[in-house]
C-alpha cells in the first residue's frame, strides 16, 4: 500500500502546484491520474473495508474532483466541469469548495437560479461563519442581481451612460421577453412578438457565444486583418462547441445556408437562462465545415446599420455570434434595433409592434431608394418582398419618379426635389405609411433640404414641416441616428425655442434607438453624445 499512497501524494502535490501556476491542462492530467488511483484504492477497500482509510480516500477524491472542475472551468470546459462537481457532491453534498465552483460554472452558463441554490447552500457552511470565504457573499449578491435581471428584464444603463461610459460596462444577464420563433413568410424561421410591444421595449438580451474584435484606428479594417479575425473567431466557436453541450445545441438550431425551410422550430426554453443542454431537436455532431457555414450565414458585425455600440467597443471592429438574434430576418420597414454593451446585445423594438408581427432588422441602409436597396439585397443573397418594396415597385416605375431620381443625380436643388415628390404623392393618392416609405427612400434629398438654411428659407412654405416628415419616416422604418441628428440640429438652430415638445420628440426617437434601459436624464446625455458625434 505504501507505493500507491506515495505516488498519490506526489500526484496531488504536482496537480495542485500546476493549478496554482495556471497550467490548467497539465493540472487536469495530473488530477485525472490521481482520481483514477484514488478510485482504484476505494474499490480495493470495498472488498476489505477500513472505515478510516475509506473516509480519507473519499475526502481526497472529493477535493481532487473539485480542483479538476476548477481547472476545467478556467478552460471553459463547463460540461465536464459540472460532471466533476456533481461527482464530488455525491461524496460530500455540502462540500464548500465544490458548491462555490459549481455556482461559478452555472453563472457562466447563465443558469442563475441553480447557481443561487449552490451559493446559498455553501453559505450554510461553518467556515463561512468563521470568515472562511470573503468572496462567497460577493457571488451570492451578484447572482441574486443576475437572476432578477434574467427574470424581469429590468436593466438600467443610466449610471454608465451618465458617466459617459467611464469604467467597465454594467454587468448584464441573459433575458428573453415576449417573443417566439415561428415559420416566417419572409424566409424560413423568424422571431415574432407574442403580444403588443411599445417602442423601446426590450425584446431580449443575449451574450455572445464568441466574439472577435480588432482596433479600427480611424480606418477600415484591412483584408488580412479581417481574415485573421475570422480564423480566430471560427477556432473559438469550434472549440467551445466541442467543450460545451449547450453551445453545440444552440449552434445546431441555426441554418448553414441550405434547407432553411426544412429546419425544425426550436423551443424558446432553450434560449432562456435556466435551460439544460438539450434543445429538444435531434442533431448530428457539428464538424468544423458545418460550423464555418453556420457562422458565415449567422455572424453579426457590431457596428452594423441597425446597431449602436456603446462604450469603448465603439473603437473596435467586432464580429460575433448571438444565437437568438440570428432568427431575425431583414425588412425595409424594420421594427427592431440592437444595442451592443460589452459582449452582450440588447434587442428592443424601434417602433410599436403588434402581437403576431415579425421582428425585423435592417440588414442594410433602408434610408435609400428602391434601386439601391435591391442591389444591397442582391449582395446579401436574397430578394426583399416587404410591403414597402412591393408598394415602391409600382411608384418607382412612374416616369416622374425616374425623372426626380435623375435630377438628384445631376445635382438638382434638393428643396425642389422634395417639392416635386410631395406634389406627386398628392396626385398619386399616397397616404399614411406609404408617405413615410417614399420620404425614407428620398432621405438624402429631405435631409439636405431641411439641413440647409438657404433651402429652408426658399422652400419652407411649399414643403411639409420637418416634424411631420421625421414622424412619418420614424413610423415607417423606425428610429435612426440620422433622423435624430436632423431634429437635434433644428433644436440647436432654434435656440431650444421648441422647448419641452421638441425634447420629448428627441427622447422618443432616442427610446427607439437605444431602448428603455435608461432613465430620462441618461437618455438626454446619450442624445447629447449623438449630437457631438461621440457614438459610432
Short mmCIF file of C-alpha atoms in Angstrom, two decimals:
data_model
loop_
_atom_site.label_atom_id
_atom_site.label_comp_id
_atom_site.label_asym_id
_atom_site.label_seq_id
_atom_site.Cartn_x
_atom_site.Cartn_y
_atom_site.Cartn_z
CA UNK A 1 0.00 0.00 0.00
CA UNK A 2 2.90 2.36 0.64
CA UNK A 3 3.88 2.69 -3.03
CA UNK A 4 0.43 3.76 -4.35
CA UNK A 5 0.00 6.15 -1.40
CA UNK A 6 3.37 7.76 -2.12
CA UNK A 7 2.53 8.09 -5.82
CA UNK A 8 -0.85 9.59 -4.99
CA UNK A 9 0.77 12.11 -2.66
CA UNK A 10 3.23 13.12 -5.39
CA UNK A 11 0.46 13.43 -7.97
CA UNK A 12 -1.73 15.51 -5.66
CA UNK A 13 1.13 17.93 -4.87
CA UNK A 14 2.05 18.21 -8.55
CA UNK A 15 -1.56 18.76 -9.64
CA UNK A 16 -2.09 21.45 -7.00
CA UNK A 17 1.13 23.22 -7.96
CA UNK A 18 0.15 23.18 -11.66
CA UNK A 19 -3.29 24.57 -10.80
CA UNK A 20 -1.75 27.43 -8.81
CA UNK A 21 0.62 28.15 -11.72
CA UNK A 22 -2.44 28.29 -14.03
CA UNK A 23 -1.16 25.40 -16.15
CA UNK A 24 -4.65 24.02 -16.38
CA UNK A 25 -4.28 21.26 -18.99
CA UNK A 26 -1.31 19.74 -17.18
CA UNK A 27 -3.16 20.10 -13.86
CA UNK A 28 -6.19 18.25 -15.27
CA UNK A 29 -3.97 15.40 -16.46
CA UNK A 30 -2.31 15.08 -13.04
CA UNK A 31 -5.65 15.21 -11.18
CA UNK A 32 -7.12 12.64 -13.59
CA UNK A 33 -4.25 10.24 -12.79
CA UNK A 34 -4.73 10.86 -9.06
CA UNK A 35 -8.50 10.34 -9.29
CA UNK A 36 -8.04 7.01 -11.10
CA UNK A 37 -5.62 5.77 -8.43
CA UNK A 38 -7.90 7.01 -5.67
CA UNK A 39 -10.90 5.18 -7.16
CA UNK A 40 -8.83 2.00 -7.50
CA UNK A 41 -7.89 2.19 -3.82
CA UNK A 42 -11.54 2.72 -2.84
CA UNK A 43 -12.51 -0.32 -4.88
CA UNK A 44 -9.91 -2.42 -3.01
CA UNK A 45 -11.18 -1.14 0.32
CA UNK A 46 -14.68 -2.11 -0.76
CA UNK A 47 -13.56 -5.73 -0.66
CA UNK A 48 -11.75 -5.30 2.72
CA UNK A 49 -13.38 -2.31 4.45
CA UNK A 50 -11.21 0.03 6.52
CA UNK A 51 -13.50 2.90 7.61
CA UNK A 52 -10.68 5.34 8.40
CA UNK A 53 -8.88 4.83 5.12
CA UNK A 54 -12.16 4.89 3.14
CA UNK A 55 -13.12 8.24 4.71
CA UNK A 56 -9.65 9.65 4.00
CA UNK A 57 -9.74 8.47 0.37
CA UNK A 58 -13.26 9.86 -0.15
CA UNK A 59 -12.21 13.28 1.12
CA UNK A 60 -9.14 13.23 -1.15
CA UNK A 61 -11.27 12.18 -4.13
CA UNK A 62 -13.87 14.88 -3.43
CA UNK A 63 -11.20 17.60 -3.28
CA UNK A 64 -9.44 16.31 -6.40
CA UNK A 65 -12.71 16.31 -8.38
CA UNK A 66 -13.43 19.83 -7.14
CA UNK A 67 -9.97 21.07 -8.17
CA UNK A 68 -10.20 19.40 -11.56
CA UNK A 69 -13.58 21.08 -12.03
CA UNK A 70 -11.93 24.43 -11.25
CA UNK A 71 -9.21 23.80 -13.86
CA UNK A 72 -11.78 22.73 -16.46
CA UNK A 73 -13.87 25.80 -15.69
CA UNK A 74 -10.85 28.02 -16.39
CA UNK A 75 -10.56 26.34 -19.81
CA UNK A 76 -14.31 26.88 -20.36
CA UNK A 77 -14.92 23.12 -20.39
CA UNK A 78 -18.13 23.73 -18.49
CA UNK A 79 -19.88 20.43 -19.26
CA UNK A 80 -17.00 18.29 -17.95
CA UNK A 81 -16.50 20.67 -15.01
CA UNK A 82 -20.14 20.27 -13.95
CA UNK A 83 -19.81 16.48 -14.10
CA UNK A 84 -16.81 16.69 -11.75
CA UNK A 85 -18.74 18.89 -9.33
CA UNK A 86 -21.69 16.51 -9.29
CA UNK A 87 -19.40 13.54 -8.63
CA UNK A 88 -17.74 15.42 -5.77
CA UNK A 89 -21.10 16.38 -4.26
CA UNK A 90 -22.20 12.73 -4.32
CA UNK A 91 -19.35 12.12 -1.89
CA UNK A 92 -19.99 15.22 0.24
CA UNK A 93 -23.21 17.08 -0.57
CA UNK A 94 -22.22 20.25 1.30
CA UNK A 95 -18.57 20.44 0.22
CA UNK A 96 -17.92 24.19 0.33
CA UNK A 97 -15.29 24.46 -2.37
CA UNK A 98 -17.29 22.32 -4.82
CA UNK A 99 -20.51 24.27 -4.24
CA UNK A 100 -18.65 27.53 -4.87
CA UNK A 101 -17.08 26.13 -8.04
CA UNK A 102 -20.39 24.73 -9.32
CA UNK A 103 -22.12 28.04 -8.65
CA UNK A 104 -19.49 29.90 -10.70
CA UNK A 105 -19.84 27.42 -13.58
CA UNK A 106 -23.63 27.75 -13.58
CA UNK A 107 -23.31 31.54 -13.65
CA UNK A 108 -21.05 31.23 -16.69
CA UNK A 109 -23.79 29.13 -18.28
CA UNK A 110 -26.37 31.79 -17.30
CA UNK A 111 -28.27 29.34 -15.06
CA UNK A 112 -28.73 31.90 -12.33
CA UNK A 113 -31.38 30.17 -10.16
CA UNK A 114 -29.36 26.95 -9.94
CA UNK A 115 -26.20 28.93 -9.19
CA UNK A 116 -28.05 30.78 -6.44
CA UNK A 117 -29.02 27.44 -4.84
CA UNK A 118 -25.34 26.42 -4.76
CA UNK A 119 -24.21 29.70 -3.18
CA UNK A 120 -27.00 29.59 -0.58
CA UNK A 121 -26.09 26.03 0.40
CA UNK A 122 -22.41 26.96 0.60
CA UNK A 123 -23.36 29.92 2.80
CA UNK A 124 -24.58 27.47 5.46
CA UNK A 125 -21.08 26.02 5.83
CA UNK A 126 -19.49 26.73 9.26
CA UNK A 127 -16.29 28.06 7.66
CA UNK A 128 -18.33 30.95 6.22
CA UNK A 129 -19.44 31.94 9.72
CA UNK A 130 -15.80 31.77 10.78
CA UNK A 131 -14.78 34.14 7.98
CA UNK A 132 -13.62 31.28 5.73
CA UNK A 133 -14.79 32.85 2.48
CA UNK A 134 -14.76 36.54 1.74
CA UNK A 135 -15.78 36.01 -1.90
CA UNK A 136 -18.97 33.98 -1.32
CA UNK A 137 -21.10 36.97 -0.25
CA UNK A 138 -19.99 38.78 -3.39
CA UNK A 139 -21.00 35.85 -5.61
CA UNK A 140 -24.29 35.50 -3.73
CA UNK A 141 -25.29 39.15 -4.17
CA UNK A 142 -24.13 39.22 -7.79
CA UNK A 143 -26.09 36.07 -8.58
CA UNK A 144 -29.26 37.47 -6.94
CA UNK A 145 -28.97 40.52 -9.19
CA UNK A 146 -28.41 38.42 -12.32
CA UNK A 147 -31.34 36.14 -11.51
CA UNK A 148 -33.60 39.18 -11.00
CA UNK A 149 -32.49 40.75 -14.31
CA UNK A 150 -32.94 37.49 -16.17
CA UNK A 151 -36.44 37.07 -14.78
CA UNK A 152 -37.68 40.65 -15.15
CA UNK A 153 -35.58 42.33 -17.87
CA UNK A 154 -35.31 45.39 -15.58
CA UNK A 155 -31.95 46.57 -16.97
CA UNK A 156 -30.72 50.09 -16.23
CA UNK A 157 -27.70 51.56 -18.03
CA UNK A 158 -28.29 55.04 -16.60
CA UNK A 159 -25.26 55.42 -14.33
CA UNK A 160 -22.88 54.17 -17.01
CA UNK A 161 -24.34 56.49 -19.66
CA UNK A 162 -24.32 59.48 -17.27
CA UNK A 163 -20.62 58.84 -16.62
CA UNK A 164 -20.13 58.94 -20.41
CA UNK A 165 -19.04 55.31 -20.40
CA UNK A 166 -16.15 55.66 -17.95
CA UNK A 167 -15.15 52.39 -16.31
CA UNK A 168 -16.47 48.94 -17.08
CA UNK A 169 -19.91 48.49 -18.64
CA UNK A 170 -22.64 47.37 -16.23
CA UNK A 171 -22.97 43.65 -15.65
CA UNK A 172 -25.82 42.19 -17.67
CA UNK A 173 -27.69 38.89 -17.72
CA UNK A 174 -29.42 36.94 -20.45
CA UNK A 175 -33.14 37.66 -20.75
CA UNK A 176 -35.94 36.62 -23.12
CA UNK A 177 -39.10 38.73 -23.28
CA UNK A 178 -42.43 38.28 -25.06
CA UNK A 179 -41.11 36.76 -28.29
CA UNK A 180 -41.38 33.38 -30.00
CA UNK A 181 -39.86 31.61 -33.02
CA UNK A 182 -42.27 30.65 -35.83
CA UNK A 183 -42.34 29.97 -39.55
CA UNK A 184 -41.77 33.21 -41.44
CA UNK A 185 -43.30 34.45 -44.68
CA UNK A 186 -40.08 36.41 -45.23
CA UNK A 187 -37.65 33.49 -45.02
CA UNK A 188 -37.52 30.18 -43.16
CA UNK A 189 -37.99 30.88 -39.47
CA UNK A 190 -38.35 34.23 -37.74
CA UNK A 191 -38.81 35.87 -34.36
CA UNK A 192 -42.32 37.19 -33.59
CA UNK A 193 -43.91 39.41 -30.96
CA UNK A 194 -46.07 37.38 -28.58
CA UNK A 195 -48.03 40.50 -27.51
CA UNK A 196 -48.32 44.21 -28.37
CA UNK A 197 -44.97 45.89 -27.71
CA UNK A 198 -44.23 49.61 -27.32
CA UNK A 199 -41.25 51.31 -28.99
CA UNK A 200 -38.14 50.95 -26.84
CA UNK A 201 -39.35 47.78 -25.08
CA UNK A 202 -36.64 45.20 -24.54
CA UNK A 203 -37.21 42.01 -26.55
CA UNK A 204 -34.23 40.02 -25.34
CA UNK A 205 -30.66 40.25 -24.05
CA UNK A 206 -28.11 37.72 -25.24
CA UNK A 207 -24.44 37.10 -24.53
CA UNK A 208 -22.21 36.27 -27.48
CA UNK A 209 -21.26 32.62 -27.93
CA UNK A 210 -17.95 34.11 -29.06
CA UNK A 211 -16.70 37.47 -30.28
CA UNK A 212 -13.57 38.72 -32.01
CA UNK A 213 -12.51 42.38 -32.10
CA UNK A 214 -9.80 44.49 -33.70
CA UNK A 215 -8.91 48.17 -33.21
CA UNK A 216 -10.19 50.33 -36.06
CA UNK A 217 -7.76 53.21 -35.64
CA UNK A 218 -9.92 55.57 -37.70
CA UNK A 219 -9.64 53.44 -40.85
CA UNK A 220 -11.43 50.47 -42.36
CA UNK A 221 -10.01 47.14 -41.31
CA UNK A 222 -7.70 45.63 -43.94
CA UNK A 223 -8.46 42.35 -45.70
CA UNK A 224 -5.64 40.43 -43.97
CA UNK A 225 -6.76 41.67 -40.55
CA UNK A 226 -10.34 40.59 -41.29
CA UNK A 227 -9.23 37.14 -42.44
CA UNK A 228 -7.15 36.69 -39.30
CA UNK A 229 -10.12 37.78 -37.14
CA UNK A 230 -12.39 35.35 -38.98
CA UNK A 231 -9.98 32.42 -38.45
CA UNK A 232 -9.67 33.19 -34.72
CA UNK A 233 -13.44 33.52 -34.46
CA UNK A 234 -14.06 30.13 -36.12
CA UNK A 235 -11.43 28.48 -33.91
CA UNK A 236 -13.04 29.86 -30.75
CA UNK A 237 -16.58 28.78 -31.70
CA UNK A 238 -15.39 25.31 -32.79
CA UNK A 239 -13.50 24.89 -29.53
CA UNK A 240 -16.48 25.97 -27.41
CA UNK A 241 -18.88 23.69 -29.32
CA UNK A 242 -16.61 20.73 -28.59
CA UNK A 243 -16.47 21.53 -24.87
CA UNK A 244 -20.00 22.70 -24.03
CA UNK A 245 -23.09 20.63 -24.98
CA UNK A 246 -25.39 23.65 -24.71
CA UNK A 247 -23.23 25.73 -27.07
CA UNK A 248 -23.24 22.81 -29.52
CA UNK A 249 -27.03 22.51 -29.32
CA UNK A 250 -27.55 26.26 -29.75
CA UNK A 251 -25.37 26.23 -32.87
CA UNK A 252 -27.28 23.23 -34.18
CA UNK A 253 -30.53 25.24 -34.28
CA UNK A 254 -29.04 27.65 -36.85
CA UNK A 255 -29.20 27.44 -40.63
CA UNK A 256 -25.98 26.71 -42.54
CA UNK A 257 -27.29 28.31 -45.74
CA UNK A 258 -29.27 25.37 -47.11
CA UNK A 259 -32.62 23.81 -46.29
CA UNK A 260 -33.79 26.63 -44.00
CA UNK A 261 -37.45 25.77 -44.65
CA UNK A 262 -36.89 22.17 -43.55
CA UNK A 263 -35.38 23.05 -40.17
CA UNK A 264 -37.41 22.47 -37.01
CA UNK A 265 -38.66 25.25 -34.75
CA UNK A 266 -36.57 25.24 -31.55
CA UNK A 267 -38.36 25.53 -28.23
CA UNK A 268 -37.95 29.00 -26.71
CA UNK A 269 -36.92 27.43 -23.41
CA UNK A 270 -33.53 26.64 -24.98
CA UNK A 271 -32.74 30.36 -25.07
CA UNK A 272 -33.79 31.05 -21.50
CA UNK A 273 -31.15 31.20 -18.81
CA UNK A 274 -32.24 28.09 -16.88
CA UNK A 275 -32.16 25.83 -19.94
CA UNK A 276 -30.44 22.47 -19.75
CA UNK A 277 -28.19 21.40 -22.63
CA UNK A 278 -30.71 19.61 -24.83
CA UNK A 279 -32.50 21.65 -27.49
CA UNK A 280 -35.21 19.03 -27.99
CA UNK A 281 -34.12 18.57 -31.61
CA UNK A 282 -32.25 15.56 -32.94
CA UNK A 283 -28.95 16.84 -34.35
CA UNK A 284 -25.77 15.36 -35.70
CA UNK A 285 -22.42 16.31 -34.26
CA UNK A 286 -21.25 19.54 -35.86
CA UNK A 287 -17.96 19.36 -37.71
CA UNK A 288 -15.74 22.36 -38.47
CA UNK A 289 -17.05 22.67 -42.04
CA UNK A 290 -20.66 22.94 -40.90
CA UNK A 291 -19.74 25.37 -38.11
CA UNK A 292 -17.96 27.53 -40.69
CA UNK A 293 -21.13 27.56 -42.85
CA UNK A 294 -23.30 28.42 -39.83
CA UNK A 295 -21.01 31.33 -38.90
CA UNK A 296 -20.88 32.57 -42.49
CA UNK A 297 -24.69 32.86 -42.56
CA UNK A 298 -25.37 34.00 -39.00
CA UNK A 299 -22.47 36.11 -37.67
CA UNK A 300 -23.20 39.76 -36.87
CA UNK A 301 -20.95 42.80 -37.13
CA UNK A 302 -21.30 45.00 -34.04
CA UNK A 303 -21.36 48.38 -35.81
CA UNK A 304 -23.98 47.40 -38.39
CA UNK A 305 -26.79 49.61 -39.75
CA UNK A 306 -29.39 48.53 -37.18
CA UNK A 307 -26.96 48.62 -34.25
CA UNK A 308 -25.31 51.03 -31.84
CA UNK A 309 -22.14 50.18 -29.93
CA UNK A 310 -21.80 51.82 -26.52
CA UNK A 311 -18.59 52.33 -24.58
CA UNK A 312 -15.02 51.60 -25.60
CA UNK A 313 -16.13 48.85 -28.01
CA UNK A 314 -17.18 51.59 -30.45
CA UNK A 315 -13.46 51.98 -31.16
CA UNK A 316 -13.26 48.39 -32.41
CA UNK A 317 -14.41 46.36 -35.38
CA UNK A 318 -16.19 43.41 -33.82
CA UNK A 319 -17.79 40.27 -35.19
CA UNK A 320 -19.74 37.85 -33.01
CA UNK A 321 -22.47 35.24 -32.76
CA UNK A 322 -25.62 35.97 -30.72
CA UNK A 323 -27.85 32.96 -31.40
CA UNK A 324 -31.36 34.34 -30.80
CA UNK A 325 -30.58 37.43 -32.90
CA UNK A 326 -29.80 35.08 -35.82
CA UNK A 327 -33.52 34.31 -36.17
CA UNK A 328 -34.35 37.95 -37.02
CA UNK A 329 -34.97 38.48 -40.74
CA UNK A 330 -34.48 41.65 -42.80
CA UNK A 331 -37.18 44.12 -43.77
CA UNK A 332 -37.00 47.56 -45.37
CA UNK A 333 -39.57 48.54 -42.73
CA UNK A 334 -37.68 47.19 -39.69
CA UNK A 335 -39.12 47.34 -36.20
CA UNK A 336 -36.12 46.41 -34.05
CA UNK A 337 -32.60 47.60 -33.31
CA UNK A 338 -29.77 46.27 -31.25
CA UNK A 339 -27.52 47.85 -28.64
CA UNK A 340 -24.09 46.32 -28.05
CA UNK A 341 -22.74 46.58 -24.50
CA UNK A 342 -19.60 44.57 -23.76
CA UNK A 343 -20.20 41.03 -25.04
CA UNK A 344 -23.99 41.39 -24.77
CA UNK A 345 -26.55 42.51 -27.31
CA UNK A 346 -29.79 44.15 -26.17
CA UNK A 347 -32.51 43.95 -28.84
CA UNK A 348 -35.50 46.27 -28.50
CA UNK A 349 -38.47 47.47 -30.56
CA UNK A 350 -37.58 50.58 -32.59
CA UNK A 351 -41.27 51.36 -33.12
CA UNK A 352 -44.57 49.99 -31.83
CA UNK A 353 -45.05 46.30 -32.73
CA UNK A 354 -48.37 44.43 -32.82
CA UNK A 355 -48.89 40.94 -31.38
CA UNK A 356 -48.06 38.36 -34.05
CA UNK A 357 -45.91 40.78 -36.06
CA UNK A 358 -42.50 39.51 -37.11
CA UNK A 359 -39.47 41.18 -35.50
CA UNK A 360 -37.14 42.51 -38.23
CA UNK A 361 -33.78 44.24 -38.57
CA UNK A 362 -32.40 46.41 -41.35
CA UNK A 363 -29.53 44.37 -42.79
CA UNK A 364 -28.56 47.40 -44.88
CA UNK A 365 -29.40 51.09 -45.20
CA UNK A 366 -33.17 51.45 -45.58
CA UNK A 367 -32.91 55.26 -45.93
CA UNK A 368 -32.08 54.77 -49.60
CA UNK A 369 -34.06 54.39 -52.86
CA UNK A 370 -35.54 51.12 -54.07
CA UNK A 371 -32.86 50.52 -56.73
CA UNK A 372 -30.01 50.83 -54.22
CA UNK A 373 -31.81 48.58 -51.74
CA UNK A 374 -32.36 45.96 -54.44
CA UNK A 375 -28.64 45.94 -55.19
CA UNK A 376 -27.77 45.64 -51.48
CA UNK A 377 -30.34 42.85 -51.10
CA UNK A 378 -28.76 41.01 -54.05
CA UNK A 379 -25.34 41.22 -52.38
CA UNK A 380 -26.83 39.69 -49.24
CA UNK A 381 -28.19 36.84 -51.34
CA UNK A 382 -31.95 37.37 -51.08
CA UNK A 383 -34.77 39.41 -52.58
CA UNK A 384 -36.78 41.61 -50.22
CA UNK A 385 -40.54 41.31 -50.64
CA UNK A 386 -41.68 43.56 -47.78
CA UNK A 387 -44.75 45.83 -48.07
CA UNK A 388 -42.58 48.85 -48.76
CA UNK A 389 -40.68 47.20 -51.62
CA UNK A 390 -43.95 45.93 -53.15
CA UNK A 391 -45.50 49.39 -52.95
CA UNK A 392 -42.43 51.15 -54.35
CA UNK A 393 -42.17 48.74 -57.31
CA UNK A 394 -45.25 50.46 -58.70
CA UNK A 395 -44.31 54.01 -57.73
CA UNK A 396 -40.72 53.85 -59.00
CA UNK A 397 -41.96 52.65 -62.39
CA UNK A 398 -43.56 56.06 -62.93
CA UNK A 399 -41.75 58.33 -65.34
CA UNK A 400 -41.98 61.29 -62.97
CA UNK A 401 -40.24 59.40 -60.15
CA UNK A 402 -37.46 58.35 -62.52
CA UNK A 403 -37.07 61.99 -63.54
CA UNK A 404 -36.78 63.02 -59.87
CA UNK A 405 -34.04 60.39 -59.37
CA UNK A 406 -32.16 61.56 -62.46
CA UNK A 407 -32.49 65.17 -61.32
CA UNK A 408 -30.94 64.32 -57.95
CA UNK A 409 -28.05 62.52 -59.64
CA UNK A 410 -27.43 65.65 -61.75
CA UNK A 411 -27.39 67.98 -58.73
CA UNK A 412 -30.97 69.27 -58.83
CA UNK A 413 -31.92 71.57 -55.95
CA UNK A 414 -32.97 69.29 -53.08
CA UNK A 415 -35.75 71.61 -51.93
CA UNK A 416 -37.20 71.42 -55.43
CA UNK A 417 -36.87 67.63 -55.36
CA UNK A 418 -38.81 67.43 -52.09
CA UNK A 419 -41.46 69.78 -53.50
CA UNK A 420 -41.89 67.67 -56.68
CA UNK A 421 -42.10 64.44 -54.69
CA UNK A 422 -44.67 65.83 -52.23
CA UNK A 423 -46.79 67.20 -55.10
CA UNK A 424 -46.54 63.82 -56.82
CA UNK A 425 -47.67 61.96 -53.70
CA UNK A 426 -50.77 64.17 -53.53
CA UNK A 427 -51.64 63.36 -57.15
CA UNK A 428 -50.90 59.63 -56.74
CA UNK A 429 -53.13 59.50 -53.65
CA UNK A 430 -50.28 58.24 -51.45
CA UNK A 431 -51.46 58.07 -47.84
CA UNK A 432 -50.33 57.05 -44.33
CA UNK A 433 -47.21 54.91 -44.01
CA UNK A 434 -46.71 54.94 -47.78
CA UNK A 435 -45.69 58.60 -47.47
CA UNK A 436 -43.09 57.55 -44.92
CA UNK A 437 -41.81 54.86 -47.28
CA UNK A 438 -41.15 57.35 -50.10
CA UNK A 439 -39.73 60.00 -47.79
CA UNK A 440 -37.32 57.38 -46.41
CA UNK A 441 -36.36 56.41 -49.96
CA UNK A 442 -35.52 60.03 -50.76
CA UNK A 443 -33.91 60.68 -47.38
CA UNK A 444 -30.81 62.21 -48.96
CA UNK A 445 -32.92 64.97 -50.51
CA UNK A 446 -35.03 65.58 -47.40
CA UNK A 447 -32.04 65.69 -45.03
CA UNK A 448 -30.16 68.16 -47.24
CA UNK A 449 -33.24 70.33 -47.82
CA UNK A 450 -34.02 70.61 -44.10
CA UNK A 451 -30.36 70.87 -43.15
CA UNK A 452 -29.68 73.91 -45.34
CA UNK A 453 -30.73 77.38 -44.11
CA UNK A 454 -30.87 78.60 -47.70
CA UNK A 455 -33.12 75.74 -48.77
CA UNK A 456 -35.40 76.14 -45.74
CA UNK A 457 -35.89 79.87 -46.44
CA UNK A 458 -36.61 79.21 -50.12
CA UNK A 459 -38.94 76.25 -49.77
CA UNK A 460 -40.33 76.31 -46.21
CA UNK A 461 -43.83 77.39 -47.29
CA UNK A 462 -44.05 74.84 -50.10
CA UNK A 463 -42.73 71.69 -48.40
CA UNK A 464 -44.07 69.92 -45.29
CA UNK A 465 -42.84 70.89 -41.80
CA UNK A 466 -39.79 68.90 -40.79
CA UNK A 467 -41.63 67.45 -37.76
CA UNK A 468 -44.27 65.72 -39.88
CA UNK A 469 -41.63 64.35 -42.24
CA UNK A 470 -39.50 62.96 -39.41
CA UNK A 471 -42.56 61.47 -37.70
CA UNK A 472 -43.68 59.69 -40.87
CA UNK A 473 -40.20 58.29 -41.56
CA UNK A 474 -39.87 57.05 -37.97
CA UNK A 475 -43.30 55.41 -38.14
CA UNK A 476 -42.39 53.69 -41.41
CA UNK A 477 -38.83 52.49 -40.80
CA UNK A 478 -38.24 53.00 -37.07
CA UNK A 479 -35.69 55.22 -35.36
CA UNK A 480 -32.39 56.17 -37.00
CA UNK A 481 -29.46 58.28 -35.77
CA UNK A 482 -29.61 60.47 -38.89
CA UNK A 483 -33.26 61.36 -38.25
CA UNK A 484 -32.40 62.20 -34.65
CA UNK A 485 -29.49 64.40 -35.71
CA UNK A 486 -31.72 66.43 -38.05
CA UNK A 487 -34.09 67.07 -35.14
CA UNK A 488 -31.22 67.98 -32.79
CA UNK A 489 -29.70 70.35 -35.36
CA UNK A 490 -33.09 72.04 -35.71
CA UNK A 491 -33.37 72.40 -31.92
CA UNK A 492 -29.89 73.92 -31.75
CA UNK A 493 -30.58 76.42 -34.56
CA UNK A 494 -33.84 77.50 -32.94
CA UNK A 495 -32.01 78.07 -29.65
CA UNK A 496 -34.21 75.49 -27.93
CA UNK A 497 -37.34 77.56 -28.60
CA UNK A 498 -39.28 74.34 -29.21
CA UNK A 499 -38.75 73.54 -25.54
CA UNK A 500 -40.39 70.55 -23.94
CA UNK A 501 -42.22 69.33 -27.05
CA UNK A 502 -39.09 69.04 -29.19
CA UNK A 503 -37.09 67.46 -26.37
CA UNK A 504 -39.84 64.89 -25.81
CA UNK A 505 -39.76 64.11 -29.53
CA UNK A 506 -35.97 63.68 -29.36
CA UNK A 507 -36.32 61.39 -26.34
CA UNK A 508 -38.97 59.33 -28.14
CA UNK A 509 -36.58 58.90 -31.04
CA UNK A 510 -33.88 58.03 -28.53
CA UNK A 511 -36.01 55.29 -26.99
CA UNK A 512 -36.49 53.80 -30.44
CA UNK A 513 -32.73 53.91 -30.99
CA UNK A 514 -31.43 52.82 -27.60
CA UNK A 515 -34.41 51.25 -25.85
CA UNK A 516 -35.86 52.00 -22.42
CA UNK A 517 -32.90 50.63 -20.47
CA UNK A 518 -32.05 54.05 -19.06
CA UNK A 519 -33.74 56.89 -17.20
CA UNK A 520 -34.75 60.18 -18.82
CA UNK A 521 -31.66 62.15 -17.75
CA UNK A 522 -29.36 59.40 -19.06
CA UNK A 523 -31.25 59.40 -22.36
CA UNK A 524 -30.71 63.17 -22.61
CA UNK A 525 -26.98 62.60 -22.06
CA UNK A 526 -26.93 59.96 -24.79
CA UNK A 527 -28.84 62.22 -27.17
CA UNK A 528 -26.25 64.95 -26.49
CA UNK A 529 -23.46 62.50 -27.28
CA UNK A 530 -25.12 61.71 -30.61
CA UNK A 531 -25.11 65.39 -31.46
CA UNK A 532 -21.42 65.61 -30.53
CA UNK A 533 -20.71 62.68 -32.88
CA UNK A 534 -19.33 60.71 -29.94
CA UNK A 535 -21.10 57.49 -30.86
CA UNK A 536 -20.15 55.36 -33.88
#
